[in-house]
Coordinates of C-alpha atoms in Angstrom, one line a residue:
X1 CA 20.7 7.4 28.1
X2 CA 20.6 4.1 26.1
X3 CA 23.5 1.9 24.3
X4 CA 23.3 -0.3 21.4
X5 CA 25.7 -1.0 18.7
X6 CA 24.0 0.0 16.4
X7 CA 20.6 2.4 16.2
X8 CA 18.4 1.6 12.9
X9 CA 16.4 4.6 11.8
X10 CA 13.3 3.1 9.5
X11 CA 11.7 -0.2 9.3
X12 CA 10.9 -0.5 5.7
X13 CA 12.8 -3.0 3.4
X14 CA 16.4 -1.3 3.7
X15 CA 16.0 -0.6 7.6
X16 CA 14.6 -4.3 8.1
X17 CA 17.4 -6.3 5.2
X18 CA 20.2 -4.4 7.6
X19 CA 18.6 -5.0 11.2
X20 CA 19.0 -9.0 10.2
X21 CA 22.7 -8.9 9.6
X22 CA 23.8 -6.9 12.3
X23 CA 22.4 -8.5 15.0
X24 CA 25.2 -10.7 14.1
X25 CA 28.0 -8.9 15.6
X26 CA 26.1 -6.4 18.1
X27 CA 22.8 -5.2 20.0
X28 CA 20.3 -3.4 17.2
X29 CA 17.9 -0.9 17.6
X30 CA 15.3 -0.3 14.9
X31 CA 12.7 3.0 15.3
X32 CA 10.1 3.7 13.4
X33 CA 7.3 6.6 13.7
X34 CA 3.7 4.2 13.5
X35 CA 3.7 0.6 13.9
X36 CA 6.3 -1.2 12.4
X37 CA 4.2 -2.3 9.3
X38 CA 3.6 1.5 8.1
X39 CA 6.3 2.0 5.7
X40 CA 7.1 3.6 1.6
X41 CA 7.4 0.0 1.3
X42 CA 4.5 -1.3 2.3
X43 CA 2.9 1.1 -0.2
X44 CA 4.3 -0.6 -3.0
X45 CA 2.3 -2.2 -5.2
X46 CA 4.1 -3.2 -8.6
X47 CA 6.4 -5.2 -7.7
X48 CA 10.5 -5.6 -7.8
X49 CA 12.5 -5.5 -10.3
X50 CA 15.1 -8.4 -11.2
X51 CA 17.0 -10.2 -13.0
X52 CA 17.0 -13.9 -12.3
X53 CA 17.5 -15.5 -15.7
X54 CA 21.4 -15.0 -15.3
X55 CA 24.2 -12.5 -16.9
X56 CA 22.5 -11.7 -20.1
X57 CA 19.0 -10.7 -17.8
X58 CA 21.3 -8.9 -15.3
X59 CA 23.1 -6.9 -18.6
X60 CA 19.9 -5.8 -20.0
X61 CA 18.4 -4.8 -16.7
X62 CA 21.7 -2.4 -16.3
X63 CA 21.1 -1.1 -19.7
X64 CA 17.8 -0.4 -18.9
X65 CA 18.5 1.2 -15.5
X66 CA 21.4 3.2 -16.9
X67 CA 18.3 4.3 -19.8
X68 CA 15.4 5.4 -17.8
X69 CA 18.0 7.5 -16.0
X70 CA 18.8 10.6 -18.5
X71 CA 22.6 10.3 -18.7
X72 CA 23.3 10.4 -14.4
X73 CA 23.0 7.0 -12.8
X74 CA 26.1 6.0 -11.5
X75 CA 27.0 3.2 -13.4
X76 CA 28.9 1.3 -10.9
X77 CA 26.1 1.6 -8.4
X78 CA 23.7 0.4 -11.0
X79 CA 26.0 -2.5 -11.4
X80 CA 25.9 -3.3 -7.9
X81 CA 22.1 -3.0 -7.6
X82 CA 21.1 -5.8 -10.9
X83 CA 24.3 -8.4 -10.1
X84 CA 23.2 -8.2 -5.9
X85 CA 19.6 -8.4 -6.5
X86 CA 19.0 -12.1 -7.6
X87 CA 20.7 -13.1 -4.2
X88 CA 18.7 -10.6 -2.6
X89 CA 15.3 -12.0 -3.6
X90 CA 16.2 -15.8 -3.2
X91 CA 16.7 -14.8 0.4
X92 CA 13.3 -13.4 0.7
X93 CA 12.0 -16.2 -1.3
X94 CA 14.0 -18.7 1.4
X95 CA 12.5 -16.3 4.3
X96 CA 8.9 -17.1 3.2
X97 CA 7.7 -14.6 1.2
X98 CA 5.3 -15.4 -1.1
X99 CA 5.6 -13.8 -4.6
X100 CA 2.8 -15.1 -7.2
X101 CA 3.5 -17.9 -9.4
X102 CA 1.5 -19.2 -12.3
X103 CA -0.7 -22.2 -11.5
X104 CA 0.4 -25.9 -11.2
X105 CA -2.4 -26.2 -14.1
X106 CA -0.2 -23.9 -16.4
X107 CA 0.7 -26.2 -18.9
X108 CA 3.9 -23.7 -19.7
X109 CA 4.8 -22.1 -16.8
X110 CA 3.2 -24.5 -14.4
X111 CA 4.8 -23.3 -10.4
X112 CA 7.0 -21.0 -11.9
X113 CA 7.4 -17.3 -10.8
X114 CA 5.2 -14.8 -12.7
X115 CA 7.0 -12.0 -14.6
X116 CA 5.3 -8.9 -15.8
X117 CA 7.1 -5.9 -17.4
X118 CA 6.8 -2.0 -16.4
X119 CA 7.5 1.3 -18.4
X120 CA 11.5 1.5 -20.1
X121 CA 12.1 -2.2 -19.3
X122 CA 12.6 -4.3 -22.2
X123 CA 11.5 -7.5 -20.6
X124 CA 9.2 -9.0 -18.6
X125 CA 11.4 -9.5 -15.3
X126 CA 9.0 -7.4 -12.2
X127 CA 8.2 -10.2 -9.5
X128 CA 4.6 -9.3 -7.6
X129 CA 2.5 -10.8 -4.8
X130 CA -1.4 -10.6 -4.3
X131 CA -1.4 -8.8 -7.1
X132 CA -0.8 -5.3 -6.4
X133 CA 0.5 -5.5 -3.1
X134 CA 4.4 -6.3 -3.4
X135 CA 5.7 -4.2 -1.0
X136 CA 3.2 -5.5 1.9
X137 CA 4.2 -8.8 1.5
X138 CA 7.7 -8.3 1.5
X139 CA 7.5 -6.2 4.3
X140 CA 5.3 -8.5 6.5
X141 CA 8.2 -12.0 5.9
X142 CA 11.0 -9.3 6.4
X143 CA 9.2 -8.2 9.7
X144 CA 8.6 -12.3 10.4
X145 CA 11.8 -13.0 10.0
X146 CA 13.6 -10.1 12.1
X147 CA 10.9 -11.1 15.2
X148 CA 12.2 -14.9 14.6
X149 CA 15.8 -13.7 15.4
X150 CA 14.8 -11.2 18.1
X151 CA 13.0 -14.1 20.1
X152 CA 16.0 -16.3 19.2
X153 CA 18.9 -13.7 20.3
X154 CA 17.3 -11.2 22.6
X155 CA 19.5 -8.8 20.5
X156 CA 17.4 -6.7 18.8
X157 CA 14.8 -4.0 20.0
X158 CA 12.2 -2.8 17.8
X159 CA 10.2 0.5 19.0
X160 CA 7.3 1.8 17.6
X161 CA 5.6 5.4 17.7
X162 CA 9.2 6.7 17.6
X163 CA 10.0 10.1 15.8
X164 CA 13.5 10.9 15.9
X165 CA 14.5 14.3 16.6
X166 CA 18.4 15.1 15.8
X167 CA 21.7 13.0 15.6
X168 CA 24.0 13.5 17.8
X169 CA 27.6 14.2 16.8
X170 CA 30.7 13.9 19.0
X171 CA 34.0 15.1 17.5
X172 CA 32.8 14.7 13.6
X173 CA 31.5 11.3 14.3
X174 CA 27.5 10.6 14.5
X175 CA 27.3 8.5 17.6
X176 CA 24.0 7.9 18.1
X177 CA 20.5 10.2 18.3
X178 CA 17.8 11.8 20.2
X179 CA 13.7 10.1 20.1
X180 CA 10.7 11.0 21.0
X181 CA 8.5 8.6 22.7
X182 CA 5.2 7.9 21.8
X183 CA 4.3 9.5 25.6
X184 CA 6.6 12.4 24.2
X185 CA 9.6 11.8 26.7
X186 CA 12.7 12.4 24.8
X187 CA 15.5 9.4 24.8
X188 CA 19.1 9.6 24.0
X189 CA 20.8 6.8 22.1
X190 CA 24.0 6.5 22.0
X191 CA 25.3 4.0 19.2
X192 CA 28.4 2.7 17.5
X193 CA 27.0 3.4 14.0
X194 CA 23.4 4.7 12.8
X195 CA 21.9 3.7 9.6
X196 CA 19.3 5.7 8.2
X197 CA 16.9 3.6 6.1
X198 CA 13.7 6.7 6.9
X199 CA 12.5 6.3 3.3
X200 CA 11.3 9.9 1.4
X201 CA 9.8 12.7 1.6
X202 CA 6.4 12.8 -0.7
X203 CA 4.6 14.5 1.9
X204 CA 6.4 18.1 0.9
X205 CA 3.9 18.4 -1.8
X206 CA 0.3 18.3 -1.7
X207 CA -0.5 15.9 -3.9
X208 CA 1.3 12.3 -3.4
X209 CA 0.8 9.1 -3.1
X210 CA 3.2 8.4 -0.2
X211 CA 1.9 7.7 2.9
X212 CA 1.7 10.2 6.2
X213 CA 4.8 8.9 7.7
X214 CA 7.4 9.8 4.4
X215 CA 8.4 13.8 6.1
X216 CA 11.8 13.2 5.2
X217 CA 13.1 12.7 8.5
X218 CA 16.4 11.0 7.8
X219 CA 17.6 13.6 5.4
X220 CA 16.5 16.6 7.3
X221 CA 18.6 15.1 10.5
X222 CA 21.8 14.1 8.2
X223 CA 21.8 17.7 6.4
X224 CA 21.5 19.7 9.8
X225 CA 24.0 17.7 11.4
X226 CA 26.6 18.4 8.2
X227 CA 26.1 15.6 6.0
X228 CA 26.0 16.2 2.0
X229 CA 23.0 15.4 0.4
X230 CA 22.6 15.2 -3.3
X231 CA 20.4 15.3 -6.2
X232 CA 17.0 16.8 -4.0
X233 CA 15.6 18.6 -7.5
X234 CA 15.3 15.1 -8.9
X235 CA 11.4 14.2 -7.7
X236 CA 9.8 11.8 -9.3
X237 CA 5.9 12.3 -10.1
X238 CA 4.2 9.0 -10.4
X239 CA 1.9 9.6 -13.8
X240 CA -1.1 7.5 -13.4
X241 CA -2.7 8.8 -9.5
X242 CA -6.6 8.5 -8.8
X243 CA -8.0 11.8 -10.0
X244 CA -11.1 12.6 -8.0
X245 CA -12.1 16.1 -6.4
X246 CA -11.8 15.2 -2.6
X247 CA -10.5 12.0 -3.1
X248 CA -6.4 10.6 -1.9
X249 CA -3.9 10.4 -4.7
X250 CA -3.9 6.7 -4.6
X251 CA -1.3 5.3 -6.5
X252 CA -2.4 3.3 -9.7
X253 CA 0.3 0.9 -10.4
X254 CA 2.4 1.1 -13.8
X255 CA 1.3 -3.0 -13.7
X256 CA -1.8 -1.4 -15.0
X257 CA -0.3 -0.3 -18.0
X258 CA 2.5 -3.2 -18.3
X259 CA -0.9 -5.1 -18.7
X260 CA -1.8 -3.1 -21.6
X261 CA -4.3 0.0 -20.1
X262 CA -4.2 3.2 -22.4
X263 CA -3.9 6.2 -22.0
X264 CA -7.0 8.4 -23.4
X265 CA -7.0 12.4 -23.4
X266 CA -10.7 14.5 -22.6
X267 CA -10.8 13.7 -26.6
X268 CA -10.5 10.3 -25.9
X269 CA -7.9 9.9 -28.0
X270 CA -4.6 7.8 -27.2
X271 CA -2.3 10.3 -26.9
X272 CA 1.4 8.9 -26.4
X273 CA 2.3 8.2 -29.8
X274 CA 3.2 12.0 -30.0
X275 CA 5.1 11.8 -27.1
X276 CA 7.5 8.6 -27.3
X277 CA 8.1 5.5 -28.9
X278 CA 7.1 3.5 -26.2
X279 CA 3.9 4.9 -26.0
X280 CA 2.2 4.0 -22.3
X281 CA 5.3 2.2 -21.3
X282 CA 7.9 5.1 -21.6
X283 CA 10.0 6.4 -18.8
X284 CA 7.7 7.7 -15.9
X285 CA 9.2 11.4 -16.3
X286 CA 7.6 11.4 -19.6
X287 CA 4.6 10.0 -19.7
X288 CA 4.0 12.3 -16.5
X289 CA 5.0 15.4 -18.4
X290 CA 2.6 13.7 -21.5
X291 CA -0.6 13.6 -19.1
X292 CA -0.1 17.0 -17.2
X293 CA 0.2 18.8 -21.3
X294 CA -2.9 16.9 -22.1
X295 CA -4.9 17.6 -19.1
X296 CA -4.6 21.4 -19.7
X297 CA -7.9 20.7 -21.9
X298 CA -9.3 18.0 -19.6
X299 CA -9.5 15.4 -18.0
X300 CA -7.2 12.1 -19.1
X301 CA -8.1 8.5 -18.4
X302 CA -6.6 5.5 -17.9
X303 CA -8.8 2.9 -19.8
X304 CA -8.8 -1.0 -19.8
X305 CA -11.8 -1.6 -21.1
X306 CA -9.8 -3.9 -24.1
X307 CA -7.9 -5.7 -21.7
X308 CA -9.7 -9.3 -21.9
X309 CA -8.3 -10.7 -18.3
X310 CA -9.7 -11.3 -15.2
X311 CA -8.4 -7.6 -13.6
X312 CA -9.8 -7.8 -10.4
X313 CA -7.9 -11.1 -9.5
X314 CA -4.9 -9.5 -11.0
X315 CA -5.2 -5.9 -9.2
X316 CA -7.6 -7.0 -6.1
X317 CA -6.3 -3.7 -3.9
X318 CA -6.8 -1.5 -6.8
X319 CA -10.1 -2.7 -7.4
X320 CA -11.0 -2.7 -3.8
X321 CA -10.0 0.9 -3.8
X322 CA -12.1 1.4 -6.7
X323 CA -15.4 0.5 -6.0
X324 CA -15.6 3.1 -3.1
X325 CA -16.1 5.5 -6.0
X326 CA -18.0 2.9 -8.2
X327 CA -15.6 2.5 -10.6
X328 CA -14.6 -1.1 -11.8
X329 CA -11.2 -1.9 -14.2
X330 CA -12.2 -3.1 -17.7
X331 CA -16.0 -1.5 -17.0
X332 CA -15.1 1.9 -16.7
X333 CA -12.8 5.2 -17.7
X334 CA -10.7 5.8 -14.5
X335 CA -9.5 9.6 -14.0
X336 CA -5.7 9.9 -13.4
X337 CA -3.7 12.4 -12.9
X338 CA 0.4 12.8 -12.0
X339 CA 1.8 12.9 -7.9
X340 CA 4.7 12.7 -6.3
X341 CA 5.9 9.8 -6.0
X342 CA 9.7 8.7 -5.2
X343 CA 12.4 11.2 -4.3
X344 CA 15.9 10.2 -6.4
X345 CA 18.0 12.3 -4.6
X346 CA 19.1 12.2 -0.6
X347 CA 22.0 10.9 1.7
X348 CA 24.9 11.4 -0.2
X349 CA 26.2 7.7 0.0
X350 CA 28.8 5.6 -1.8
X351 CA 27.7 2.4 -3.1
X352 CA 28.8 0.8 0.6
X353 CA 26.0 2.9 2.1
X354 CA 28.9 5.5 3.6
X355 CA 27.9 9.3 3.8
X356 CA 29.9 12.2 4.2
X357 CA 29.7 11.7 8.5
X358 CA 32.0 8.8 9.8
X359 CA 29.6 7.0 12.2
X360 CA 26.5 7.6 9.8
X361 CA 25.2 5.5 7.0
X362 CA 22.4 5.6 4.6
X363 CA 20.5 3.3 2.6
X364 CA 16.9 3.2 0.2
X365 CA 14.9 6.0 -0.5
X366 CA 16.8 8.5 2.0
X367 CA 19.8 7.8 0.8
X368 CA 21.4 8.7 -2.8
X369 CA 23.9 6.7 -4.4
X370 CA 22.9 7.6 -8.1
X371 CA 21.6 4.4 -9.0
X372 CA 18.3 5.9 -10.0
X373 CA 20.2 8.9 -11.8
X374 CA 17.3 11.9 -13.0
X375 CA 14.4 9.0 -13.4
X376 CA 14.1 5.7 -11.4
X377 CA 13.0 2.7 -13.3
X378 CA 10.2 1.4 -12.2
X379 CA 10.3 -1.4 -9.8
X380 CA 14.0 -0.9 -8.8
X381 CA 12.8 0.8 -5.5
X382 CA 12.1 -2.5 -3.1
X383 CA 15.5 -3.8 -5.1
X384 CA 17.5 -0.6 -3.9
X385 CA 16.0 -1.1 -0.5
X386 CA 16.9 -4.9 -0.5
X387 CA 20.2 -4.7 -1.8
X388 CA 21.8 -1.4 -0.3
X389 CA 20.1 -1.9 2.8
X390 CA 22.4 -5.4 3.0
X391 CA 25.2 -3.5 1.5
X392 CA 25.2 -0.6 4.5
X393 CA 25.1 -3.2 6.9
X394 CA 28.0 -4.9 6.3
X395 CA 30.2 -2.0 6.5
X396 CA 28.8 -0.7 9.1
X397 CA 30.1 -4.3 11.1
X398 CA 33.2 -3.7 10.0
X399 CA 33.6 0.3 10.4
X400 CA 31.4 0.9 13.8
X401 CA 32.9 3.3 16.4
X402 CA 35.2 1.9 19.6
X403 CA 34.9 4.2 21.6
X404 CA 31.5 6.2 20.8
X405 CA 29.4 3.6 23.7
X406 CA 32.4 4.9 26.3
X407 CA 31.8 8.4 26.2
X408 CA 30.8 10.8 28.7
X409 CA 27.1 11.9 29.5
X410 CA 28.6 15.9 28.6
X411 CA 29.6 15.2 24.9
X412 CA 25.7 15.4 24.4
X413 CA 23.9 18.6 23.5
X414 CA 20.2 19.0 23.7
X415 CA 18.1 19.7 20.9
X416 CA 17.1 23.2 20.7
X417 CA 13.0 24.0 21.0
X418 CA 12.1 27.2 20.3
X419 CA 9.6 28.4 23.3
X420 CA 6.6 27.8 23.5
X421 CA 4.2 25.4 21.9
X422 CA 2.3 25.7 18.5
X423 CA -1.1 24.2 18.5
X424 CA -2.1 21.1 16.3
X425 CA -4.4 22.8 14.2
X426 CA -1.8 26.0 13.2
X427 CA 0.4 23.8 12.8
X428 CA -1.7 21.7 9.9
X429 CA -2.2 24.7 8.6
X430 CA 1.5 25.7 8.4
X431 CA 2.1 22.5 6.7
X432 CA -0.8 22.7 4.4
X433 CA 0.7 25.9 3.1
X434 CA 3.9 24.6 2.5
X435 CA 3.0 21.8 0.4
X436 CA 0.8 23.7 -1.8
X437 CA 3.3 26.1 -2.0
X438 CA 5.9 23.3 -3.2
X439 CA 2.8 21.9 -6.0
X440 CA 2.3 24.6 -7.2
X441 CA 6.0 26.3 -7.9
X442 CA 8.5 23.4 -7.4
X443 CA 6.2 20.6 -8.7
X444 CA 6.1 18.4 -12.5
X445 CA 7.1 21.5 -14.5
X446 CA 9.5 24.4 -13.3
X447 CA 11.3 27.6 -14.3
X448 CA 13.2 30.2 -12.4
X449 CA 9.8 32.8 -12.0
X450 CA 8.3 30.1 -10.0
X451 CA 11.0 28.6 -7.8
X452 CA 11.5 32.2 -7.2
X453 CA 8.1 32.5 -5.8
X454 CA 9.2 28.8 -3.7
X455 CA 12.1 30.1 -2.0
X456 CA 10.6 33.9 -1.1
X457 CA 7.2 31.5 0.7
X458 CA 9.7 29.1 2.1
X459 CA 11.3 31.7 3.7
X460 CA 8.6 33.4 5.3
X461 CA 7.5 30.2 6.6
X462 CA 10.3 30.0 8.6
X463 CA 8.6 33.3 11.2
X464 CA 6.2 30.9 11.9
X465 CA 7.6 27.6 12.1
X466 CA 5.9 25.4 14.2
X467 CA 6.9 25.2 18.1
X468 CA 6.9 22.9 20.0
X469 CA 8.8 19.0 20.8
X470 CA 6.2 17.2 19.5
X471 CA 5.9 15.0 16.1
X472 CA 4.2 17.1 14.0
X473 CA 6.0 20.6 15.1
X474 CA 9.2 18.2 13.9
X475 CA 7.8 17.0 10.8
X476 CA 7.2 20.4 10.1
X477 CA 10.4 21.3 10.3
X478 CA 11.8 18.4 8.7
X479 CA 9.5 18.9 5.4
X480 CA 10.5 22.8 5.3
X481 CA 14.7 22.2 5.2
X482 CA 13.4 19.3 3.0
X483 CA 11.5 21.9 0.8
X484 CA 14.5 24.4 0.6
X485 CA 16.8 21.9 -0.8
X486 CA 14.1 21.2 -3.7
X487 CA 14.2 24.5 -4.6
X488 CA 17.8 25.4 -4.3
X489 CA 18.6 22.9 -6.5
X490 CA 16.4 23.1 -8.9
X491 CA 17.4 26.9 -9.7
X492 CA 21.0 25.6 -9.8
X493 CA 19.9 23.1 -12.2
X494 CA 19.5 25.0 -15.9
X495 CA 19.0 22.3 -17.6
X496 CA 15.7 19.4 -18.3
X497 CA 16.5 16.2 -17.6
X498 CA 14.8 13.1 -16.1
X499 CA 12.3 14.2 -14.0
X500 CA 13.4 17.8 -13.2
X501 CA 11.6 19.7 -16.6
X502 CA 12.7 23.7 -16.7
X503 CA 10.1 25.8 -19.2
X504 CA 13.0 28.1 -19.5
X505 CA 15.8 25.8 -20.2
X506 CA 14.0 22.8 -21.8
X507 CA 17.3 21.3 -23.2
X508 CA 19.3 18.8 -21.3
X509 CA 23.0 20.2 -20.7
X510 CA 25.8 17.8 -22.6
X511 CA 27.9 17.6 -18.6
X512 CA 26.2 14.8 -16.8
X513 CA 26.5 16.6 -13.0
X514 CA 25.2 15.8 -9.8
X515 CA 23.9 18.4 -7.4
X516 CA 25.3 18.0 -4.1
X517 CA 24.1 20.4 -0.9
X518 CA 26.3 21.2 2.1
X519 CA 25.6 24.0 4.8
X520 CA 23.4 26.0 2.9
X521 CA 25.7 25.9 -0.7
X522 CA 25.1 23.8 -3.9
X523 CA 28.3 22.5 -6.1
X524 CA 27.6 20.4 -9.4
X525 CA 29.9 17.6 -9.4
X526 CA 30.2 15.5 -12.1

């Protein structure tokens, strides 16, 4: 058994922005299942969202936040998000990390930070580095920065190759959690507060552009120990993913189309204008919708072939990624199709990063505060991460547990593993099944026929759920209580809005609610 103050679940941008502060007050342990630079967040390629050019920017970024999500972000979360975040990124700036800025030779803008502007914002305020990899280079200073104060203090810990298993709870309190070892030997932590900052949960469908690693751990582990958990039918479907038989949904930044790509159907006609005002730069939720209607009669392109701007220096990744399939920006048609992308929903949390457990906290893509209401806009992920991450940390110096690092070896229960042990390739399979399963019945569009279908295949999945105390046997189980929270709310939900779309009740509802899930049950709250 192992003591720290405080146990870190996730090394992405929330996990990493809290791990700095607390080491402050208290010992810190971060886990993470690969190396620590395998994260959502190192996946990101846009860039962040913020407003730096003082209240009017922060007001119109609200506006805009409190816009992209359909009538249920929590305004006072949102709030919190735009007024914390220009602090948020001078301290990364301060920490080295190295955002792009227009050349010295600019005559205009000469060593300034470059601004571009994504879908439903109404100014150019996203930040980006090398281009198209944003998240990467903030998560490579953050890491920088937390080894500089581990060789400095000696009082934090960071282990790789570490699933978690369970949280353990001691007389309603979370006071720390079981891991499993990279060897597969299972460690108990016992901690004064945990924060879980395990990012999302893409991996429940088939196609996503999230990377192996986002099973929705976190969630799965807060819900099974009682925590709330609210807003799961909210999924967001990134619209423009590489479309290629055989080929990974790789994500094809909305930069692409903040630089002014279009949109072309199998026609190749531009096709938004019947869609929304905005045309390419609408919400996400509707554009995606847009593309999957269009590509019932083929396939739909994203084409840049007008842009007149040096896109490989712009979007070097992307065109990296390209050229494996010999296709080149500005040259070429590229095929594109919808994936999903970010989950909305999670850790029921207030905007302090508190959830429904005393001893357990939650912050970023695992956790929900309602910030991103039915439709995050785009680019306010890293900023969530940042900012809520820093948030959760605080509070958790203040609130962490007395007595929970004096407590008896007996207050501990072990995990239960069903006997016996599945192999690795059934269990692949099991998984495989699932996520087509959610794709195809709980995916862009929904009604009640097909998360019918969901929740009857969920449920026989559960005679052969995988066996075994190994990761992917927990991952399995992880993405499956993951899956049934989907679909139980999205059959509460009888309503469209953001990015859960009903066929059968295509109409948004006038009560602005939140879905929240408890032991089995779903409430709408508003």
């Amino acid at each position: 058994m192992e003591r720290v103050d405080f146990l870190v679940i996730g090394a992405g941008i929330a996990g990493l922005s809290a791990a700095i502060r607390l080491v402050d007050v208290g010992s810190v342990l971060v886990v993470t299942k690969e190396e620590l630079a395998e994260s959502n967040t190192a996946y990101a390629q846009g860039g962040i969202a913020v407003a730096m050019g003082g209240d009017e920017d922060v007001a119109l970024h609200l506006e805009d936040t409190m816009a992209a999500g359909d009538g249920l972000v929590n305004r006072a979360a949102a709030a919190v998000l735009v007024a914390e975040g220009p602090k948020r990124v001078e301290e990364l700036l301060a920490w080295g990390t190295a955002f792009d800025r227009y050349p010295e030779s600019d005559a205009g803008n000469g060593g300034e930070l470059m601004r571009t502007r994504e879908g439903a914002h109404s100014l150019s305020r996203i930040l980006h580095a090398n281009g198209d990899a944003t998240g990467r280079e903030i998560a490579v200073s953050l890491l920088r920065h937390v080894r500089e104060i581990a060789v400095r203090t000696g009082r934090i810990e960071l282990m790789e190759w570490t699933t978690s298993v369970d949280l353990i709870v001691d007389g309603g309190r979370v006071v720390g959690a079981t891991l499993l070892d990279g060897e597969g030997g299972l460690r108990v932590v016992r901690a004064g507060a945990v924060l879980l900052a395990s990012g999302g949960a893409g991996q429940v469908y088939s196609d996503t552009t999230n990377p192996a690693v986002a099973t929705g751990d976190g969630i799965a582990m807060a819900y099974r120990a009682g925590a709330e958990v609210s807003d799961m039918e909210f999924y967001q479907f990134h619209p423009t993913a590489f479309s290629e038989p055989g080929a990974p949904r790789f994500l094809l930044s909305e930069a692409l189309r903040g630089e002014g790509a279009h949109l072309l159907n199998a026609k190749g006609e531009r096709f938004m204008e019947r869609y929304h005002p905005l045309l390419e730069l609408a919400p996400r939720d509707v554009v995606a919708r847009a593309i999957t209607r269009e590509g019932m009669d083929g396939t739909v392109y994203l084409d840049m072939r007008h842009v007149k701007k040096d896109l490989q220096a712009r979007f070097p990744g992307i065109s990296r990624f390209l050229t494996k399939y010999r296709l080149e920006l500005g040259r070429d048609l590229i095929p594109v199709r919808p994936a999903a992308h970010y989950l909305m929903g999670g850790v029921r949390t207030d905007v302090q990063g508190r959830t429904s457990l005393p001893g357990l906290y939650a912050a970023g893509e695992a956790a929900c505060t309602g910030v991103h209401g039915a439709n995050r806009l785009a680019s306010n992920s890293l900023l969530e991460g940042l900012v809520f991450g820093a948030l959760a940390a605080e509070t958790m110096m203040g609130e962490r547990g007395t007595g929970a690092l004096g407590l008896g070896d007996e207050a501990w229960v072990a995990p239960v593993a069903p006997a016996g042990v599945t192999s690795e390739a059934a269990t692949e399979r099991w998984i495989a099944e699932l996520r087509e399963l959610m794709w195809r019945y709980a995916g862009l569009l929904r009604d009640e026929g097909g998360l019918g279908l969901a929740q009857r295949g969920l449920d026989a999945l559960v005679v052969s759920m995988p066996k075994g105390l190994y990761r992917r046997a927990l991952e399995a189980r992880n993405l499956h209580c993951v899956a049934q929270m989907i679909v139980a709310s999205a059959l509460g939900r009888e309503e469209s809005r953001g990015a859960h779309y009903r066929n059968d009740f295509p109409l948004r509802d006038g009560a602005a609610k939140h879905s929240v899930m408890r032991q089995g049950r779903v409430e709408f709250v508003a």
